[in-house]
mmCIF file with all atom_site columns, C-alpha atoms in Angstrom:
data_model
loop_
_atom_site.group_PDB
_atom_site.id
_atom_site.type_symbol
_atom_site.label_atom_id
_atom_site.label_alt_id
_atom_site.label_comp_id
_atom_site.label_asym_id
_atom_site.label_entity_id
_atom_site.label_seq_id
_atom_site.pdbx_PDB_ins_code
_atom_site.Cartn_x
_atom_site.Cartn_y
_atom_site.Cartn_z
_atom_site.occupancy
_atom_site.B_iso_or_equiv
_atom_site.pdbx_formal_charge
_atom_site.auth_seq_id
_atom_site.auth_comp_id
_atom_site.auth_asym_id
_atom_site.auth_atom_id
_atom_site.pdbx_PDB_model_num
ATOM 1   C CA . UNK Z 1 1   ? -20.356 34.465  -122.917 1.00 0.00 ? 541 UNK Z CA 1
ATOM 2   C CA . UNK Z 1 2   ? -23.427 33.048  -121.980 1.00 0.00 ? 542 UNK Z CA 1
ATOM 3   C CA . UNK Z 1 3   ? -22.187 31.386  -118.892 1.00 0.00 ? 543 UNK Z CA 1
ATOM 4   C CA . UNK Z 1 4   ? -21.212 34.433  -117.534 1.00 0.00 ? 544 UNK Z CA 1
ATOM 5   C CA . UNK Z 1 5   ? -24.556 36.353  -117.973 1.00 0.00 ? 545 UNK Z CA 1
ATOM 6   C CA . UNK Z 1 6   ? -25.962 33.657  -116.641 1.00 0.00 ? 546 UNK Z CA 1
ATOM 7   C CA . UNK Z 1 7   ? -23.864 34.057  -113.563 1.00 0.00 ? 547 UNK Z CA 1
ATOM 8   C CA . UNK Z 1 8   ? -24.516 37.835  -113.169 1.00 0.00 ? 548 UNK Z CA 1
ATOM 9   C CA . UNK Z 1 9   ? -28.114 37.240  -113.036 1.00 0.00 ? 549 UNK Z CA 1
ATOM 10  C CA . UNK Z 1 10  ? -27.671 34.503  -110.509 1.00 0.00 ? 550 UNK Z CA 1
ATOM 11  C CA . UNK Z 1 11  ? -25.818 36.585  -108.192 1.00 0.00 ? 551 UNK Z CA 1
ATOM 12  C CA . UNK Z 1 12  ? -28.284 39.498  -108.527 1.00 0.00 ? 552 UNK Z CA 1
ATOM 13  C CA . UNK Z 1 13  ? -31.207 37.099  -107.915 1.00 0.00 ? 553 UNK Z CA 1
ATOM 14  C CA . UNK Z 1 14  ? -29.365 35.645  -104.956 1.00 0.00 ? 554 UNK Z CA 1
ATOM 15  C CA . UNK Z 1 15  ? -28.858 39.575  -103.627 1.00 0.00 ? 555 UNK Z CA 1
ATOM 16  C CA . UNK Z 1 16  ? -32.405 40.147  -104.266 1.00 0.00 ? 556 UNK Z CA 1
ATOM 17  C CA . UNK Z 1 17  ? -33.664 37.161  -102.439 1.00 0.00 ? 557 UNK Z CA 1
ATOM 18  C CA . UNK Z 1 18  ? -31.580 38.279  -99.411  1.00 0.00 ? 558 UNK Z CA 1
ATOM 19  C CA . UNK Z 1 19  ? -32.702 41.764  -99.390  1.00 0.00 ? 559 UNK Z CA 1
ATOM 20  C CA . UNK Z 1 20  ? -36.233 40.458  -99.642  1.00 0.00 ? 560 UNK Z CA 1
ATOM 21  C CA . UNK Z 1 21  ? -35.972 37.939  -96.871  1.00 0.00 ? 561 UNK Z CA 1
ATOM 22  C CA . UNK Z 1 22  ? -34.652 40.396  -94.311  1.00 0.00 ? 562 UNK Z CA 1
ATOM 23  C CA . UNK Z 1 23  ? -37.183 43.146  -95.333  1.00 0.00 ? 563 UNK Z CA 1
ATOM 24  C CA . UNK Z 1 24  ? -40.043 40.499  -94.151  1.00 0.00 ? 564 UNK Z CA 1
ATOM 25  C CA . UNK Z 1 25  ? -41.265 41.002  -90.699  1.00 0.00 ? 565 UNK Z CA 1
ATOM 26  C CA . UNK Z 1 26  ? -41.012 38.131  -88.374  1.00 0.00 ? 566 UNK Z CA 1
ATOM 27  C CA . UNK Z 1 27  ? -44.082 35.774  -87.664  1.00 0.00 ? 567 UNK Z CA 1
ATOM 28  C CA . UNK Z 1 28  ? -43.706 36.068  -83.714  1.00 0.00 ? 568 UNK Z CA 1
ATOM 29  C CA . UNK Z 1 29  ? -42.342 32.301  -83.149  1.00 0.00 ? 569 UNK Z CA 1
ATOM 30  C CA . UNK Z 1 30  ? -40.634 32.901  -80.270  1.00 0.00 ? 570 UNK Z CA 1
ATOM 31  C CA . UNK Z 1 31  ? -40.344 30.900  -76.849  1.00 0.00 ? 571 UNK Z CA 1
ATOM 32  C CA . UNK Z 1 32  ? -43.397 32.362  -75.172  1.00 0.00 ? 572 UNK Z CA 1
ATOM 33  C CA . UNK Z 1 33  ? -45.772 31.217  -78.401  1.00 0.00 ? 573 UNK Z CA 1
ATOM 34  C CA . UNK Z 1 34  ? -44.370 27.640  -77.580  1.00 0.00 ? 574 UNK Z CA 1
ATOM 35  C CA . UNK Z 1 35  ? -46.035 27.663  -74.307  1.00 0.00 ? 575 UNK Z CA 1
ATOM 36  C CA . UNK Z 1 36  ? -49.383 29.125  -75.073  1.00 0.00 ? 576 UNK Z CA 1
ATOM 37  C CA . UNK Z 1 37  ? -48.228 32.893  -74.963  1.00 0.00 ? 577 UNK Z CA 1
ATOM 38  C CA . UNK Z 1 38  ? -49.535 33.496  -78.585  1.00 0.00 ? 578 UNK Z CA 1
ATOM 39  C CA . UNK Z 1 39  ? -53.142 33.487  -77.374  1.00 0.00 ? 579 UNK Z CA 1
ATOM 40  C CA . UNK Z 1 40  ? -55.311 33.754  -80.540  1.00 0.00 ? 580 UNK Z CA 1
ATOM 41  C CA . UNK Z 1 41  ? -52.799 32.497  -82.956  1.00 0.00 ? 581 UNK Z CA 1
ATOM 42  C CA . UNK Z 1 42  ? -52.624 29.240  -84.494  1.00 0.00 ? 582 UNK Z CA 1
ATOM 43  C CA . UNK Z 1 43  ? -49.740 26.705  -84.017  1.00 0.00 ? 583 UNK Z CA 1
ATOM 44  C CA . UNK Z 1 44  ? -47.685 28.441  -86.632  1.00 0.00 ? 584 UNK Z CA 1
ATOM 45  C CA . UNK Z 1 45  ? -48.731 32.045  -86.493  1.00 0.00 ? 585 UNK Z CA 1
ATOM 46  C CA . UNK Z 1 46  ? -51.834 33.784  -87.698  1.00 0.00 ? 586 UNK Z CA 1
ATOM 47  C CA . UNK Z 1 47  ? -52.316 33.310  -91.377  1.00 0.00 ? 587 UNK Z CA 1
ATOM 48  C CA . UNK Z 1 48  ? -51.961 36.320  -93.497  1.00 0.00 ? 588 UNK Z CA 1
ATOM 49  C CA . UNK Z 1 49  ? -52.625 37.221  -96.806  1.00 0.00 ? 589 UNK Z CA 1
ATOM 50  C CA . UNK Z 1 50  ? -49.711 36.927  -99.625  1.00 0.00 ? 590 UNK Z CA 1
ATOM 51  C CA . UNK Z 1 51  ? -47.867 40.296  -99.781  1.00 0.00 ? 591 UNK Z CA 1
ATOM 52  C CA . UNK Z 1 52  ? -45.524 41.547  -102.342 1.00 0.00 ? 592 UNK Z CA 1
ATOM 53  C CA . UNK Z 1 53  ? -42.552 40.483  -100.280 1.00 0.00 ? 593 UNK Z CA 1
ATOM 54  C CA . UNK Z 1 54  ? -43.851 36.844  -99.957  1.00 0.00 ? 594 UNK Z CA 1
ATOM 55  C CA . UNK Z 1 55  ? -44.661 36.337  -103.478 1.00 0.00 ? 595 UNK Z CA 1
ATOM 56  C CA . UNK Z 1 56  ? -41.173 37.668  -104.464 1.00 0.00 ? 596 UNK Z CA 1
ATOM 57  C CA . UNK Z 1 57  ? -39.516 35.430  -101.933 1.00 0.00 ? 597 UNK Z CA 1
ATOM 58  C CA . UNK Z 1 58  ? -41.464 32.623  -103.776 1.00 0.00 ? 598 UNK Z CA 1
ATOM 59  C CA . UNK Z 1 59  ? -40.277 33.698  -107.225 1.00 0.00 ? 599 UNK Z CA 1
ATOM 60  C CA . UNK Z 1 60  ? -36.753 34.583  -106.211 1.00 0.00 ? 600 UNK Z CA 1
ATOM 61  C CA . UNK Z 1 61  ? -36.447 31.151  -104.521 1.00 0.00 ? 601 UNK Z CA 1
ATOM 62  C CA . UNK Z 1 62  ? -37.500 29.494  -107.383 1.00 0.00 ? 602 UNK Z CA 1
ATOM 63  C CA . UNK Z 1 63  ? -34.718 31.574  -109.670 1.00 0.00 ? 603 UNK Z CA 1
ATOM 64  C CA . UNK Z 1 64  ? -32.629 30.726  -107.207 1.00 0.00 ? 604 UNK Z CA 1
ATOM 65  C CA . UNK Z 1 65  ? -32.966 26.817  -107.361 1.00 0.00 ? 605 UNK Z CA 1
ATOM 66  C CA . UNK Z 1 66  ? -33.122 27.099  -111.269 1.00 0.00 ? 606 UNK Z CA 1
ATOM 67  C CA . UNK Z 1 67  ? -30.274 28.794  -111.487 1.00 0.00 ? 607 UNK Z CA 1
ATOM 68  C CA . UNK Z 1 68  ? -28.053 26.551  -109.414 1.00 0.00 ? 608 UNK Z CA 1
ATOM 69  C CA . UNK Z 1 69  ? -29.000 23.602  -111.460 1.00 0.00 ? 609 UNK Z CA 1
ATOM 70  C CA . UNK Z 1 70  ? -28.868 25.605  -114.531 1.00 0.00 ? 610 UNK Z CA 1
ATOM 71  C CA . UNK Z 1 71  ? -25.252 26.698  -113.759 1.00 0.00 ? 611 UNK Z CA 1
ATOM 72  C CA . UNK Z 1 72  ? -24.198 23.411  -112.635 1.00 0.00 ? 612 UNK Z CA 1
ATOM 73  C CA . UNK Z 1 73  ? -24.987 21.659  -115.395 1.00 0.00 ? 613 UNK Z CA 1
ATOM 74  C CA . UNK Z 1 74  ? -24.076 24.510  -118.012 1.00 0.00 ? 614 UNK Z CA 1
ATOM 75  C CA . UNK Z 1 75  ? -20.871 24.983  -116.149 1.00 0.00 ? 615 UNK Z CA 1
ATOM 76  C CA . UNK Z 1 76  ? -19.681 21.411  -116.790 1.00 0.00 ? 616 UNK Z CA 1
ATOM 77  C CA . UNK Z 1 77  ? -17.060 21.196  -119.471 1.00 0.00 ? 617 UNK Z CA 1
ATOM 78  C CA . UNK Z 1 78  ? -16.728 17.745  -120.939 1.00 0.00 ? 618 UNK Z CA 1
ATOM 79  C CA . UNK Z 1 79  ? -15.587 14.700  -118.678 1.00 0.00 ? 619 UNK Z CA 1
ATOM 80  C CA . UNK Z 1 80  ? -12.506 16.276  -117.086 1.00 0.00 ? 620 UNK Z CA 1
ATOM 81  C CA . UNK Z 1 81  ? -11.363 16.387  -113.712 1.00 0.00 ? 621 UNK Z CA 1
ATOM 82  C CA . UNK Z 1 82  ? -10.168 19.608  -111.693 1.00 0.00 ? 622 UNK Z CA 1
ATOM 83  C CA . UNK Z 1 83  ? -6.812  17.671  -111.297 1.00 0.00 ? 623 UNK Z CA 1
ATOM 84  C CA . UNK Z 1 84  ? -6.922  16.659  -114.996 1.00 0.00 ? 624 UNK Z CA 1
ATOM 85  C CA . UNK Z 1 85  ? -3.876  18.796  -115.806 1.00 0.00 ? 625 UNK Z CA 1
ATOM 86  C CA . UNK Z 1 86  ? -1.799  18.212  -112.618 1.00 0.00 ? 626 UNK Z CA 1
ATOM 87  C CA . UNK Z 1 87  ? 1.114   15.913  -112.591 1.00 0.00 ? 627 UNK Z CA 1
ATOM 88  C CA . UNK Z 1 88  ? 1.312   13.530  -109.836 1.00 0.00 ? 628 UNK Z CA 1
ATOM 89  C CA . UNK Z 1 89  ? 4.366   12.741  -107.791 1.00 0.00 ? 629 UNK Z CA 1
ATOM 90  C CA . UNK Z 1 90  ? 7.132   10.691  -109.350 1.00 0.00 ? 630 UNK Z CA 1
ATOM 91  C CA . UNK Z 1 91  ? 6.640   6.829   -108.523 1.00 0.00 ? 631 UNK Z CA 1
ATOM 92  C CA . UNK Z 1 92  ? 9.314   5.581   -106.067 1.00 0.00 ? 632 UNK Z CA 1
ATOM 93  C CA . UNK Z 1 93  ? 12.098  3.687   -107.498 1.00 0.00 ? 633 UNK Z CA 1
ATOM 94  C CA . UNK Z 1 94  ? 11.542  0.009   -107.125 1.00 0.00 ? 634 UNK Z CA 1
ATOM 95  C CA . UNK Z 1 95  ? 14.499  -2.196  -106.230 1.00 0.00 ? 635 UNK Z CA 1
ATOM 96  C CA . UNK Z 1 96  ? 14.949  -5.240  -108.079 1.00 0.00 ? 636 UNK Z CA 1
ATOM 97  C CA . UNK Z 1 97  ? 13.777  -8.798  -106.405 1.00 0.00 ? 637 UNK Z CA 1
ATOM 98  C CA . UNK Z 1 98  ? 16.389  -10.891 -106.280 1.00 0.00 ? 638 UNK Z CA 1
ATOM 99  C CA . UNK Z 1 99  ? 15.157  -15.069 -105.643 1.00 0.00 ? 639 UNK Z CA 1
ATOM 100 C CA . UNK Z 1 100 ? 15.985  -16.203 -102.135 1.00 0.00 ? 640 UNK Z CA 1
ATOM 101 C CA . UNK Z 1 101 ? 18.570  -18.957 -102.240 1.00 0.00 ? 641 UNK Z CA 1
ATOM 102 C CA . UNK Z 1 102 ? 16.664  -22.558 -102.297 1.00 0.00 ? 642 UNK Z CA 1
ATOM 103 C CA . UNK Z 1 103 ? 16.749  -24.379 -98.728  1.00 0.00 ? 643 UNK Z CA 1
ATOM 104 C CA . UNK Z 1 104 ? 19.065  -26.950 -98.358  1.00 0.00 ? 644 UNK Z CA 1
ATOM 105 C CA . UNK Z 1 105 ? 17.818  -30.061 -96.736  1.00 0.00 ? 645 UNK Z CA 1
ATOM 106 C CA . UNK Z 1 106 ? 20.566  -32.201 -94.543  1.00 0.00 ? 646 UNK Z CA 1
ATOM 107 C CA . UNK Z 1 107 ? 21.092  -35.848 -95.410  1.00 0.00 ? 647 UNK Z CA 1
#
C-alpha cells in the first residue's frame, strides 16, 4: 500500500517537473550566439535572479532523483528474479555413449 502511495507521488512530481520545465523561457542559446551574435550576454547567457520556476525546477528535480532511488530500493522483493517462476525448456534427451572398440594392431 505504501509503495503505491510513493509511486503516485512520484508520478505527480514527474508531471509537475515536466510542466515547470516547459513553462520556462529559453535562454537564447541559438546558433547566432555561438558566433558573437549575443552581444552583451556572457558565454552561457545573461545571469538572472532565481525565479519561482527555477526554484521549483530544482526542488522537483531533487524529488525526481530521490524518488527514483527510493522506489528502486523499496520495490525490490527479496533476491528473486523476474524469471524465477518461469520453467525453462525441457532438456534434450541424451543418447547413451557406447565405448568405441579398441583398435587391433596387426602382427
